[in-house]
XYZ file of C-alpha atoms in Angstrom:
609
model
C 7.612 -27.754 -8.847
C 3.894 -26.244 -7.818
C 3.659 -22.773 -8.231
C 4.436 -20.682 -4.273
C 0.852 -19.011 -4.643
C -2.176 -21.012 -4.614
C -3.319 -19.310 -8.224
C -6.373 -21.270 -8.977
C -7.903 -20.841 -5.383
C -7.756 -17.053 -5.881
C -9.171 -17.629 -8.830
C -12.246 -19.158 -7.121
C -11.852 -16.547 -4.103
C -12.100 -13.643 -6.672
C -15.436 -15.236 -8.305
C -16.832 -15.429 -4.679
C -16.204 -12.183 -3.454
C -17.597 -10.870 -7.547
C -20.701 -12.903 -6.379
C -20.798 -12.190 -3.114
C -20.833 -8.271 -3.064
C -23.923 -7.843 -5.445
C -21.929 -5.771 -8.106
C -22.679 -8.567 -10.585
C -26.148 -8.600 -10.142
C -27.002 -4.749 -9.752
C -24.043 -4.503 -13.385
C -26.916 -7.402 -15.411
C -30.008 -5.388 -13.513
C -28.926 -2.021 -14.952
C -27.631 -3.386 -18.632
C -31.287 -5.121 -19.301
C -32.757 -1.711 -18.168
C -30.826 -0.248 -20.810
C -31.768 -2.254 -23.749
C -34.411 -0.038 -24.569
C -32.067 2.939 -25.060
C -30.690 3.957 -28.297
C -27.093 5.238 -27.013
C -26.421 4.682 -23.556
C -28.283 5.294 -19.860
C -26.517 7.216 -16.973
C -27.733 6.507 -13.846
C -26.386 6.776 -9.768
C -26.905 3.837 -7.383
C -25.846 3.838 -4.208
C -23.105 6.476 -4.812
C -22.191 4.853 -7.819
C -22.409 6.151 -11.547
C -23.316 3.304 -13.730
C -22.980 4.226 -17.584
C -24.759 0.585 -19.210
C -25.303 0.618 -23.407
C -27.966 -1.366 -25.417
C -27.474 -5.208 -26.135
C -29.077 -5.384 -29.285
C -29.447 -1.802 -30.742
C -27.762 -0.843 -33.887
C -26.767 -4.049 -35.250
C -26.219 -3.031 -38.936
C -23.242 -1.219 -37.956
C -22.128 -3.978 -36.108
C -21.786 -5.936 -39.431
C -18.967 -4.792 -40.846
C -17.124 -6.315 -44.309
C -13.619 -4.808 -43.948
C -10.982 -7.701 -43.912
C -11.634 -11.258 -42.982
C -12.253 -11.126 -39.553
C -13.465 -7.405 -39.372
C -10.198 -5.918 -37.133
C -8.608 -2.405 -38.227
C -6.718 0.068 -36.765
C -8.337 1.888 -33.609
C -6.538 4.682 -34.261
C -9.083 6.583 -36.464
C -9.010 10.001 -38.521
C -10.645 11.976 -35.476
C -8.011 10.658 -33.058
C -10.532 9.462 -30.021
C -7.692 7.437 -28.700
C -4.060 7.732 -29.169
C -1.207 6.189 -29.893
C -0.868 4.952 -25.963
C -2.737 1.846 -27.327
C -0.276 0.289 -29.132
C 1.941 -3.220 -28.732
C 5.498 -3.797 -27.707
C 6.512 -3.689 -31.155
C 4.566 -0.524 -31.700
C 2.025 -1.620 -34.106
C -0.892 0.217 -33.405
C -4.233 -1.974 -31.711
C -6.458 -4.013 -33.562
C -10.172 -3.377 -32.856
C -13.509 -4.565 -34.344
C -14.840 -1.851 -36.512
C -18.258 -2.635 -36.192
C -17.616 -2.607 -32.301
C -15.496 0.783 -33.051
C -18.172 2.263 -35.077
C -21.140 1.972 -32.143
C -18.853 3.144 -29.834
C -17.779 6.008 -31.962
C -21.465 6.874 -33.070
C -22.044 7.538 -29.483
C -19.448 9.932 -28.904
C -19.903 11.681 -31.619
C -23.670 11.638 -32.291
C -24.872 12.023 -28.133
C -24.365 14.279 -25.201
C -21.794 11.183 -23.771
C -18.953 13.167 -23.200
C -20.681 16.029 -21.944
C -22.462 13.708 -19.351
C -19.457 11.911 -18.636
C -17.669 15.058 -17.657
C -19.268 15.556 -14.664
C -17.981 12.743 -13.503
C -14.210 13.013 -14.508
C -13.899 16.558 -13.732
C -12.632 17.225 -10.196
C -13.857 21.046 -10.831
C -17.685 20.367 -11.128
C -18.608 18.211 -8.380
C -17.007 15.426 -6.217
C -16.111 12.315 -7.717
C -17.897 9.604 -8.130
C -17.410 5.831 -9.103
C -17.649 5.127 -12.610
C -19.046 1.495 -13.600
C -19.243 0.584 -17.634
C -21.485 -2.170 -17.856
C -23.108 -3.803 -20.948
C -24.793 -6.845 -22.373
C -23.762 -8.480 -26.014
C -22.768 -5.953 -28.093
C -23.060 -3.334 -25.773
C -20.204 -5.085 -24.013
C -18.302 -3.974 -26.878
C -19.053 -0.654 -25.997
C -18.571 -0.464 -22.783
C -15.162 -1.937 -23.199
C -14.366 0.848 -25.373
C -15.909 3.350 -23.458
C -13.573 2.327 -20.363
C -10.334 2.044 -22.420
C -11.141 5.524 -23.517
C -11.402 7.061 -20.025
C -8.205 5.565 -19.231
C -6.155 6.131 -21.815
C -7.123 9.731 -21.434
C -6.129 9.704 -17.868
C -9.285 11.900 -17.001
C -9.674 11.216 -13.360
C -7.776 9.852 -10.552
C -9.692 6.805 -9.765
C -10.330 4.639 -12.243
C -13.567 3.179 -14.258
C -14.267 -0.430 -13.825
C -16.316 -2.263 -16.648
C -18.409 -4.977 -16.315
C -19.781 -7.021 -19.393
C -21.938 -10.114 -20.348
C -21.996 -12.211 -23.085
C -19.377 -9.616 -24.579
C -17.794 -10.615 -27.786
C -14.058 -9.923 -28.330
C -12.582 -7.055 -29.244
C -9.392 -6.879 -30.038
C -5.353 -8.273 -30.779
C -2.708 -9.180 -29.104
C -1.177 -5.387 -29.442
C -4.026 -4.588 -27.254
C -3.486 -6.947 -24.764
C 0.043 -6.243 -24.287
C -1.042 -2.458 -24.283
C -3.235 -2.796 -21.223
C -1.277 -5.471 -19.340
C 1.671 -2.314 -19.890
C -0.819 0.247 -18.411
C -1.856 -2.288 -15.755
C -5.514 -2.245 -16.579
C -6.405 -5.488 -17.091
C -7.866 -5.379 -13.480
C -10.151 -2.198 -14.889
C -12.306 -5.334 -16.564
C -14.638 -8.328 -15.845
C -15.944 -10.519 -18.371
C -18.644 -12.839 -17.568
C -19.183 -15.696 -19.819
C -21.542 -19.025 -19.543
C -20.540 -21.844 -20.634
C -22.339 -22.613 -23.255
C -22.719 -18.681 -24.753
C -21.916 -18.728 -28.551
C -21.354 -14.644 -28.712
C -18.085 -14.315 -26.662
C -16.936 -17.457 -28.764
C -18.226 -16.096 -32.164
C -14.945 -13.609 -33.152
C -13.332 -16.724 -33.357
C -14.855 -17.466 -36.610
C -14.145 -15.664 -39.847
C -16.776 -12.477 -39.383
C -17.937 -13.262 -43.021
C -18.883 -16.911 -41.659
C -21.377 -15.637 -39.257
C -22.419 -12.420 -40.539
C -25.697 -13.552 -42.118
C -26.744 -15.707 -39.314
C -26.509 -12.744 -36.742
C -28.728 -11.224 -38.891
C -31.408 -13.885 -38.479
C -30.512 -14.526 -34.798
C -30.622 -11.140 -33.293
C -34.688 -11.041 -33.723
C -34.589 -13.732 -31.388
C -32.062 -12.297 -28.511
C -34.560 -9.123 -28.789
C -37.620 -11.153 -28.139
C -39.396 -10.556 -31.371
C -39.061 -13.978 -32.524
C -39.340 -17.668 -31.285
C -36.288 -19.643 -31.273
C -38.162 -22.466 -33.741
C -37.920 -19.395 -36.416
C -34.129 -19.282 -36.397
C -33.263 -22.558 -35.756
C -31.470 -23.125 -39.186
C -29.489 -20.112 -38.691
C -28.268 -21.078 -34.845
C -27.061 -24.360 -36.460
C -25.161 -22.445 -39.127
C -23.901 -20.343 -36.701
C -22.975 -22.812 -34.158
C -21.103 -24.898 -37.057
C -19.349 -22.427 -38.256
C -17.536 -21.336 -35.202
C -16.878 -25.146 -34.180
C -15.250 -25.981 -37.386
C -13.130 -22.667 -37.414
C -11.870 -23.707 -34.206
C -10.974 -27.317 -35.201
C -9.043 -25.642 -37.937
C -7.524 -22.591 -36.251
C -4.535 -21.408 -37.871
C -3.438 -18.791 -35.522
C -4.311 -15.713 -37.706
C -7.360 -15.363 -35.814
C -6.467 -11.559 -34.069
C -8.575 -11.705 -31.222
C -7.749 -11.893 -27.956
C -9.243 -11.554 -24.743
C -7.747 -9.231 -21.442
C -9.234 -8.504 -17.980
C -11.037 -10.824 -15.570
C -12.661 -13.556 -17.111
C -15.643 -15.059 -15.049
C -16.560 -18.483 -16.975
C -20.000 -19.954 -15.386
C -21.517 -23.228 -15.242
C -23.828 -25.312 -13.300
C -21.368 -26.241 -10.917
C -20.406 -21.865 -10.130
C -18.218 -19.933 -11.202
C -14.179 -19.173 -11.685
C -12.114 -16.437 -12.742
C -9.211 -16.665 -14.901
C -6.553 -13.671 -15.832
C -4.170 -14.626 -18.305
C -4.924 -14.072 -21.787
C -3.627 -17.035 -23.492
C -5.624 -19.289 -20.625
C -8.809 -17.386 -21.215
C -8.398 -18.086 -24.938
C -7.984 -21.760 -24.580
C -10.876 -21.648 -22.272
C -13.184 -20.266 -24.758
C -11.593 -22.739 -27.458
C -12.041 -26.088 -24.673
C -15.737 -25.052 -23.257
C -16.554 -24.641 -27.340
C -14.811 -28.029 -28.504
C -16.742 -30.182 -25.906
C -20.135 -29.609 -27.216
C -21.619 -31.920 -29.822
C -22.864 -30.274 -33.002
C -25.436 -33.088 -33.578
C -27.337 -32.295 -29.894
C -29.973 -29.556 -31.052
C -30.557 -29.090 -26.997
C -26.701 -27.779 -26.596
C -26.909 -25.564 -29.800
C -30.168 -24.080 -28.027
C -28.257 -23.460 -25.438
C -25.540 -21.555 -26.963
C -27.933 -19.213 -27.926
C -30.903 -19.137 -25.245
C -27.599 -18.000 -22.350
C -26.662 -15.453 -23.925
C -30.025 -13.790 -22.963
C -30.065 -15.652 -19.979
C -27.256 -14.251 -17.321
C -29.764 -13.452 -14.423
C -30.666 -17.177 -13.935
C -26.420 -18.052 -14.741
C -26.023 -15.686 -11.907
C -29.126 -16.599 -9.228
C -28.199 -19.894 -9.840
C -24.224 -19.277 -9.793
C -25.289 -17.395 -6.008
C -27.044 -19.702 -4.516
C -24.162 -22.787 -5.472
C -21.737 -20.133 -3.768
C -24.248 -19.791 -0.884
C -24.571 -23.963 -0.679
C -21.113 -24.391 -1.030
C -19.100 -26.628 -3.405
C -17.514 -29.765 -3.305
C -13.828 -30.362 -3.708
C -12.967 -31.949 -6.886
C -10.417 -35.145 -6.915
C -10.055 -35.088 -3.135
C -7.954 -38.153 -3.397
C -5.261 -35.979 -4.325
C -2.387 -34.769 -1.975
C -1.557 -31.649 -3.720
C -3.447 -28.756 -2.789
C -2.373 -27.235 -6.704
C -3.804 -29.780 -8.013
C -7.025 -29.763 -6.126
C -6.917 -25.897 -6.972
C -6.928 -26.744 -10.322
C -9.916 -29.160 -10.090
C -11.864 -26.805 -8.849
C -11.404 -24.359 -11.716
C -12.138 -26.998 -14.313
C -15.021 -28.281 -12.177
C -16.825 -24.563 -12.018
C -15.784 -23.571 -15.607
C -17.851 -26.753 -16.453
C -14.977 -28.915 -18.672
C -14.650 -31.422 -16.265
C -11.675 -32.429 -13.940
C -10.812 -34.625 -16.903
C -10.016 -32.344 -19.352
C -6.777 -32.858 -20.296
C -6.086 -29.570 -22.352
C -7.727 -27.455 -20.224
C -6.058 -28.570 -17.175
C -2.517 -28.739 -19.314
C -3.852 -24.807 -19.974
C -4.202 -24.120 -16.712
C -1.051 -25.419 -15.463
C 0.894 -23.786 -17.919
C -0.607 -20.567 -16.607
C 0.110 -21.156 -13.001
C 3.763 -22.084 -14.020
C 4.194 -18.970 -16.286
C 3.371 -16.488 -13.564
C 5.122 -18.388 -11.789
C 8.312 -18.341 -13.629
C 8.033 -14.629 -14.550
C 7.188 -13.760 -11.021
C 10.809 -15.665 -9.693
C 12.497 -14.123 -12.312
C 11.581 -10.706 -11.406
C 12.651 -11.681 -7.896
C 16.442 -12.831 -9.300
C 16.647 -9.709 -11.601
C 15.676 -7.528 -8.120
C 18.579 -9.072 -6.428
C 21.281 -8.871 -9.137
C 19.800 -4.833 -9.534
C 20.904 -4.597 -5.927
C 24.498 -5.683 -6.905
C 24.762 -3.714 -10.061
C 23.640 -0.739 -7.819
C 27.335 -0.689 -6.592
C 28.677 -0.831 -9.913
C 26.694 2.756 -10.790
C 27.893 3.878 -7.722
C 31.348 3.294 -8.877
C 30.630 5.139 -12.117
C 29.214 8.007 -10.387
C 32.240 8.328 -8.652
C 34.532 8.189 -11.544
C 32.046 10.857 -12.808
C 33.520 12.765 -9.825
C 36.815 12.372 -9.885
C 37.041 13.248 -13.779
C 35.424 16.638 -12.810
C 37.181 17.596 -9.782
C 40.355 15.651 -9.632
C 40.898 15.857 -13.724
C 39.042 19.157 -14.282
C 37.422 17.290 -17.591
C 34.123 15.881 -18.457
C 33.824 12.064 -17.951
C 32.591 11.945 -21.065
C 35.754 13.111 -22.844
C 38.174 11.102 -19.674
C 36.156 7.952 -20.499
C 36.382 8.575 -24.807
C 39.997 9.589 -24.285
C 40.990 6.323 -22.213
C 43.882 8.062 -21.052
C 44.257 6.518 -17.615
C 43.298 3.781 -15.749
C 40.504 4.676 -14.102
C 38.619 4.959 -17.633
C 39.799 1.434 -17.985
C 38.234 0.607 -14.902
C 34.860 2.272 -15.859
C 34.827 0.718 -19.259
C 34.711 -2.849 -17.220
C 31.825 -1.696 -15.185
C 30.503 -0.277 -18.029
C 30.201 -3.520 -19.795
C 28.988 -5.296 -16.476
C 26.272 -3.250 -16.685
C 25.401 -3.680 -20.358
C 24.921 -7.507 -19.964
C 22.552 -7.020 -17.415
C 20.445 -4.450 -19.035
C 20.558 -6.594 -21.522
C 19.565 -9.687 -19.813
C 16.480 -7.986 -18.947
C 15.473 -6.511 -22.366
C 16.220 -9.869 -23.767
C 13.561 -11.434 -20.969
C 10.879 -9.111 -21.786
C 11.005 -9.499 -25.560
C 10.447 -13.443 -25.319
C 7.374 -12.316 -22.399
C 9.409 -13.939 -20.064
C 8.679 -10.949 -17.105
C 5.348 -10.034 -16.394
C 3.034 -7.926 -18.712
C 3.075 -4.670 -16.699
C 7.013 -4.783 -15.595
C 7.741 -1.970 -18.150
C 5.268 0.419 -15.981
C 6.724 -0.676 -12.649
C 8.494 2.445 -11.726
C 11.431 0.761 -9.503
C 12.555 -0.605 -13.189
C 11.799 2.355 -14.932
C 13.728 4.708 -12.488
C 16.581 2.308 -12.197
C 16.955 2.144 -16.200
C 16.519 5.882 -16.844
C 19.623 6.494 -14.006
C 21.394 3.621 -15.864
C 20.900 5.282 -19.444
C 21.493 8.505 -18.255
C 24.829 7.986 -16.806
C 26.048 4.952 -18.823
C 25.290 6.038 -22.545
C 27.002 9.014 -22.859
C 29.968 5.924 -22.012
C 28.592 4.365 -24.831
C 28.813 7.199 -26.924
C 32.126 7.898 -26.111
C 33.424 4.425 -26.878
C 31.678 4.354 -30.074
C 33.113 7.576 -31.446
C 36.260 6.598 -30.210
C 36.279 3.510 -31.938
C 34.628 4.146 -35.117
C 37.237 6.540 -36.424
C 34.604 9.075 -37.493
C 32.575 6.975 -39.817
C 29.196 6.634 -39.127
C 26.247 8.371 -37.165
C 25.658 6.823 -33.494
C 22.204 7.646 -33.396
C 21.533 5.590 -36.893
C 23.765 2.891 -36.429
C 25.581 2.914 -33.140
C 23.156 3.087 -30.817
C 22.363 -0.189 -28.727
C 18.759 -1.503 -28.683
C 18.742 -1.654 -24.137
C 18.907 2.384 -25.046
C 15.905 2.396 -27.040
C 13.380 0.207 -25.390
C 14.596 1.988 -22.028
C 13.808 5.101 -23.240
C 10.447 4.132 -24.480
C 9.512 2.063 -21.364
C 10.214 5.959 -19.667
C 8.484 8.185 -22.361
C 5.203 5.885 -22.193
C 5.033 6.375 -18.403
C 5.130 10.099 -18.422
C 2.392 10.270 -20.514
C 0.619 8.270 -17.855
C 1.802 11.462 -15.003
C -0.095 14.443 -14.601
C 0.737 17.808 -15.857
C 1.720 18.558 -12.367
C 4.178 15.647 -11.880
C 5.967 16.434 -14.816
C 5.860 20.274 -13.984
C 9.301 22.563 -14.893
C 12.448 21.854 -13.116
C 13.487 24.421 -10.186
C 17.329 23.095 -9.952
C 19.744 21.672 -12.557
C 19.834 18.082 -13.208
C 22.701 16.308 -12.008
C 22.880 14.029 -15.079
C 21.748 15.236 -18.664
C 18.076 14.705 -19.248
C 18.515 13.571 -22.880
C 21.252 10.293 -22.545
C 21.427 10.957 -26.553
C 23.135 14.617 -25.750
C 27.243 13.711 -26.339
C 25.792 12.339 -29.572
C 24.225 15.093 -31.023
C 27.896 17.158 -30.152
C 29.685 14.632 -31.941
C 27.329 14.989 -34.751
C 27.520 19.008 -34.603
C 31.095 18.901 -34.547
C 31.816 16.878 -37.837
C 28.615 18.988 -39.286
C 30.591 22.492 -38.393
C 34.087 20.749 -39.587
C 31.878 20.473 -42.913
C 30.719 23.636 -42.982
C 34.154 25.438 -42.905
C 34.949 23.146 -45.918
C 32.364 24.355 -47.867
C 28.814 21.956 -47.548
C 26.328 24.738 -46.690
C 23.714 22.526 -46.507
C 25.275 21.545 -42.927
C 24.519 24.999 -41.667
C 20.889 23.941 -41.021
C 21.563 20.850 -38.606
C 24.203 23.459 -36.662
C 21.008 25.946 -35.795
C 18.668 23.074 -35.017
C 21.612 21.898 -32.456
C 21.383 24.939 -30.947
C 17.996 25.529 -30.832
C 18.012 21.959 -29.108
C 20.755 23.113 -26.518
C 18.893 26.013 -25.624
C 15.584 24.071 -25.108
C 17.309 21.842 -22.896
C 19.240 24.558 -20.874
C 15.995 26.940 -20.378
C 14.442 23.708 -18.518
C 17.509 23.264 -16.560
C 17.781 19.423 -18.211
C 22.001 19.888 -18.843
C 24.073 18.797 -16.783
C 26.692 21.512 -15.445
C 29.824 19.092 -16.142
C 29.090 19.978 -20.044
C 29.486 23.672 -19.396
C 32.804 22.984 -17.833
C 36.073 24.363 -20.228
C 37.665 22.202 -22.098
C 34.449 19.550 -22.773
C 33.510 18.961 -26.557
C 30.867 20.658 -26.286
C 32.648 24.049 -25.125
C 35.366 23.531 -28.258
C 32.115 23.344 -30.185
C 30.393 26.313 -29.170
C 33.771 28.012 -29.525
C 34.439 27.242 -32.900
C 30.663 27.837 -34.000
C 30.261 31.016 -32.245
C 33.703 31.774 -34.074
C 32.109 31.556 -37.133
C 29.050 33.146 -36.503
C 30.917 35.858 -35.446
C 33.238 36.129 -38.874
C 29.629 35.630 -40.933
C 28.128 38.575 -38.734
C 30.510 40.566 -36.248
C 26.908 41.547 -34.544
C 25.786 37.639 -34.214
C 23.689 37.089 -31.171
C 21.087 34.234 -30.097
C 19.613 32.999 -26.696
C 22.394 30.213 -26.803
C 24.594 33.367 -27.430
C 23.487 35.174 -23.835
C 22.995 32.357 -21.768
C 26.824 30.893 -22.491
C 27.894 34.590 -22.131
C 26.399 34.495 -18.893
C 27.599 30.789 -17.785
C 30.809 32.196 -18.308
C 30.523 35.255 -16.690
C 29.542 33.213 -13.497
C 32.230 30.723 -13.474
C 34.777 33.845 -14.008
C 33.675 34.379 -10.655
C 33.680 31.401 -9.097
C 29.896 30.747 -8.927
């Protein structure tokens, strides 16, 4: 079945309005401008602020000999980003190093940041558009330098970066990392075909070391091209035969807009794993034998004002349509890509590539749209718990938590079926988005976040319950009880209040009607069997107890407990009985804040408050 959204026309649309607008061109005017610079330029156009970095400068550091295809960790000793980048498995990003040491040689040898602030501070002057743009390795930069404003969160609007010729720069972890933070639209890449540089990462870094060395002369204009001839063919071989051998531990991979370039125009392309194969295909088809197509990996890459004049004016022309014989307007859609990427309608990979794509977004689009309909249904079944929630508090006069762990009636019966309705669904989705079956931002979408943070909120303390009440008091909940839906929930939440401001996440001015911490019931289990120990004599437990309440009283001063635990009778009541009881033998004078603020709970539900 064809995909519902014409995905390869939009493709082409978002290349024509690129084109169209001038960006491109005024992004390649101001990155030549700066090849003369040493750091970086900073200039307004037009009520824009374009920051644009060398091509060529600095290459030394560029080189780099750490590990076989020069990627290490980008979080570094003087913490310039955090751990937001990170993948889904929470391995830290992958970068180039050389590409992480210009980048970091600006910031910490230049005025950059200082520059840059008037720009992302609201306080000194109105905001402006920021543009990164760069050419060859200053792509690099750029990248880096836009990644960093974002992950920062510095400003409201967000930076856009615009590169040519840009090599990769980094793994998969960082992929998945932006597609989380939903920045992949933050970048466009724009690549001719024939380009060697954004094609060159693909080849062991030792492989093609040397020959940089030789080549870069050239790309400068310091040197004629017969001078480094031997070199381009080295160069040129060695990425060709890396590819015909890939193994797949390659690390690099590409994110944002891709703009590949041809003769025939222009196309962009999204999806990583696409983007990859078209860098892979375009390389594959040229011959290594032809000396004029190994000129003309290198001559492009210094070359993207006449890709893009000429790019233009086949916009402004107009194109043909590719295998008009054809009655589906996918398939023409997909012609069209192949045609302006320049691998020809005939391609067999790359069209396989691209209609894998198309399919995949496809799939993970419809699949959102089912889970969004079964959410609606299991809406009704939190409604249900919320109501048993109720009627253990005012019908019972006792915690749900200790109704459900108790199973004393059948209304907890009832619960523990919705309960598990629930679980299989949460599950269902966890399970999708671990096998990348939902799309790469859907654990930033706040209607899933929200719903799974009420879900976890109200249904684990259920799962707490069950599991103490099943395990017979062996074991810790937290270390070995605790389901994985629980975890990655969780996380999807914590990441996305990193991404809120400081006033979003400002202190609470009422109670919360559900305990801010779905772990809490676990941690009284856990201070109940500690304090059981204590009276028998294992001191060391004493230490966990006043952590505990150090933790309760955090969470009380910021209003995150619900008032249901306060009520008498709930575990964690008998608890704070029985440790304030022996507080009190230790010291008859015992006080703490947990000490006044219970005092006073009590006080006000003596009189009814």
């Amino acid at each position: 079945m064809e995909p519902d959204s014409p995905l390869f026309t939009v493709g082409q649309e978002s290349a024509t309005f690129l084109l169209s607008c001038g960006i491109l061109s005024k992004a390649w005017e101001v990155s030549r401008l700066a090849s003369n610079s040493k750091s970086f330029t900073l200039n307004e156009y037009e009520g824009v602020a374009y920051v644009a970095f060398p091509s060529f400068h600095n290459i030394e550091t560029f080189l780099v000999k750490e590990r076989k295809y020069g990627e290490g960790n980008i979080q570094t000793d003087n913490k310039v980003f955090s751990d937001c980048l990170k993948g889904n498995d929470d391995q830290p990003a992958l970068v180039h190093q050389g590409a992480l040491k210009l980048f970091l040689h600006i910031m910490e040898n230049t005025d950059f940041k200082t520059k840059l602030q008037m720009y992302t501070d609201s306080k000194q002057r109105k905001l402006k558009p920021i543009m990164f743009v760069g050419h060859s390795l200053g792509g690099v930069v750029a990248t880096l330098a836009t990644l960093w404003v974002l992950e920062k969160r510095l400003r409201q609007s967000s930076p856009f970066c615009i590169t040519f010729g840009c090599p990769l720069v980094g793994d998969v972890s960082l992929v998945e990392a932006v597609g989380r933070e939903n920045w992949a639209g933050n970048f466009c890449h724009v690549v001719s075909k024939h380009d060697i540089v954004p094609r060159m990462l693909l080849a062991p870094f030792e492989s093609i070391a040397e020959a940089l060395l030789t080549i870069f002369p050239y790309w400068q204009g310091k040197v004629k091209y017969s001078f480094i001839q031997d070199a381009c063919r080295k160069l040129h071989k060695n990425v060709l035969d890396s590819l015909s051998k890939s193994d797949g531990r390659n690390p690099y991979r590409p994110f944002g807009t891709y703009m590949f370039c041809s003769s025939n125009g222009a196309a962009c392309i999204e999806d990583s794993e696409t983007v990859l194969k078209m860098l892979h295909s375009t390389m594959q088809r040229q011959e290594a034998s032809s000396g004029e197509i190994v000129q003309d990996c290198f001559s492009e890459h210094i070359g993207y004002g006449s890709v893009l004049k000429h790019v233009i004016e086949k916009f402004i022309s107009g194109r043909r349509i590719a295998n008009p014989d054809s009655d589906s307007f996918y398939e023409m859609g997909i012609s069209l890509q192949l045609e302006a990427i320049g691998v020809g309608v005939q391609d067999n990979p790359a069209r396989i590539a691209l209609q894998r794509a198309g399919e995949t977004e496809n799939e993970r689009n419809t699949n959102v749209d089912k889970l969004a309909i079964k959410l609606g249904e299991k809406q009704c079944r939190m409604a249900e718990l919320e109501w048993y929630k109720e009627r253990c508090e005012k019908e019972d006069g006792i915690v749900y938590y200790d109704s459900f762990k108790n199973q004393n009636g059948k209304k907890d019966i009832h619960a523990n079926e919705r309960r598990l309705k629930l679980e299989g669904f949460w599950d269902e989705i966890i399970e999708m988005w671990e096998k990348h079956e939902l799309p790469s931002d859907f654990e930033s979408r706040n209607k899933w976040i929200n719903a799974g943070t009420t879900y976890r909120r109200l249904v684990e303390p259920l799962d707490i319950a069950f599991y103490y009440r099943t395990c017979k008091g062996n074991g810790n909940y937290l270390s070995y009880g605790r389901p994985n839906r629980h975890k990655v929930l969780q996380k999807w939440m914590e990441e996305k209040e990193k991404t809120r401001s400081s006033i979003s996440r400002g202190l609470r001015t009422k109670r919360a009607s559900l305990t801010l911490d779905s772990r809490f019931w676990a941690y009284v289990e856990e201070a109940r069997k500690d304090l059981e120990n204590l009276k028998r004599g294992q001191h060391q437990r004493l230490q966990n107890l006043e952590k505990f309440e150090e933790y309760v009283t955090t969470m009380e001063k910021a209003l995150s407990i619900s008032s249901d635990v306060f009520m008498k009778g709930s575990s964690f009541v008998i608890w704070w009985e029985e440790w304030k009881e022996y507080k009190k033998k230790q010291s008859p004078e015992w006080s703490s804040p947990l000490y006044k603020i219970m005092e006073k709970l009590e006080g006000l539900r003596l009189q009814g408050v």
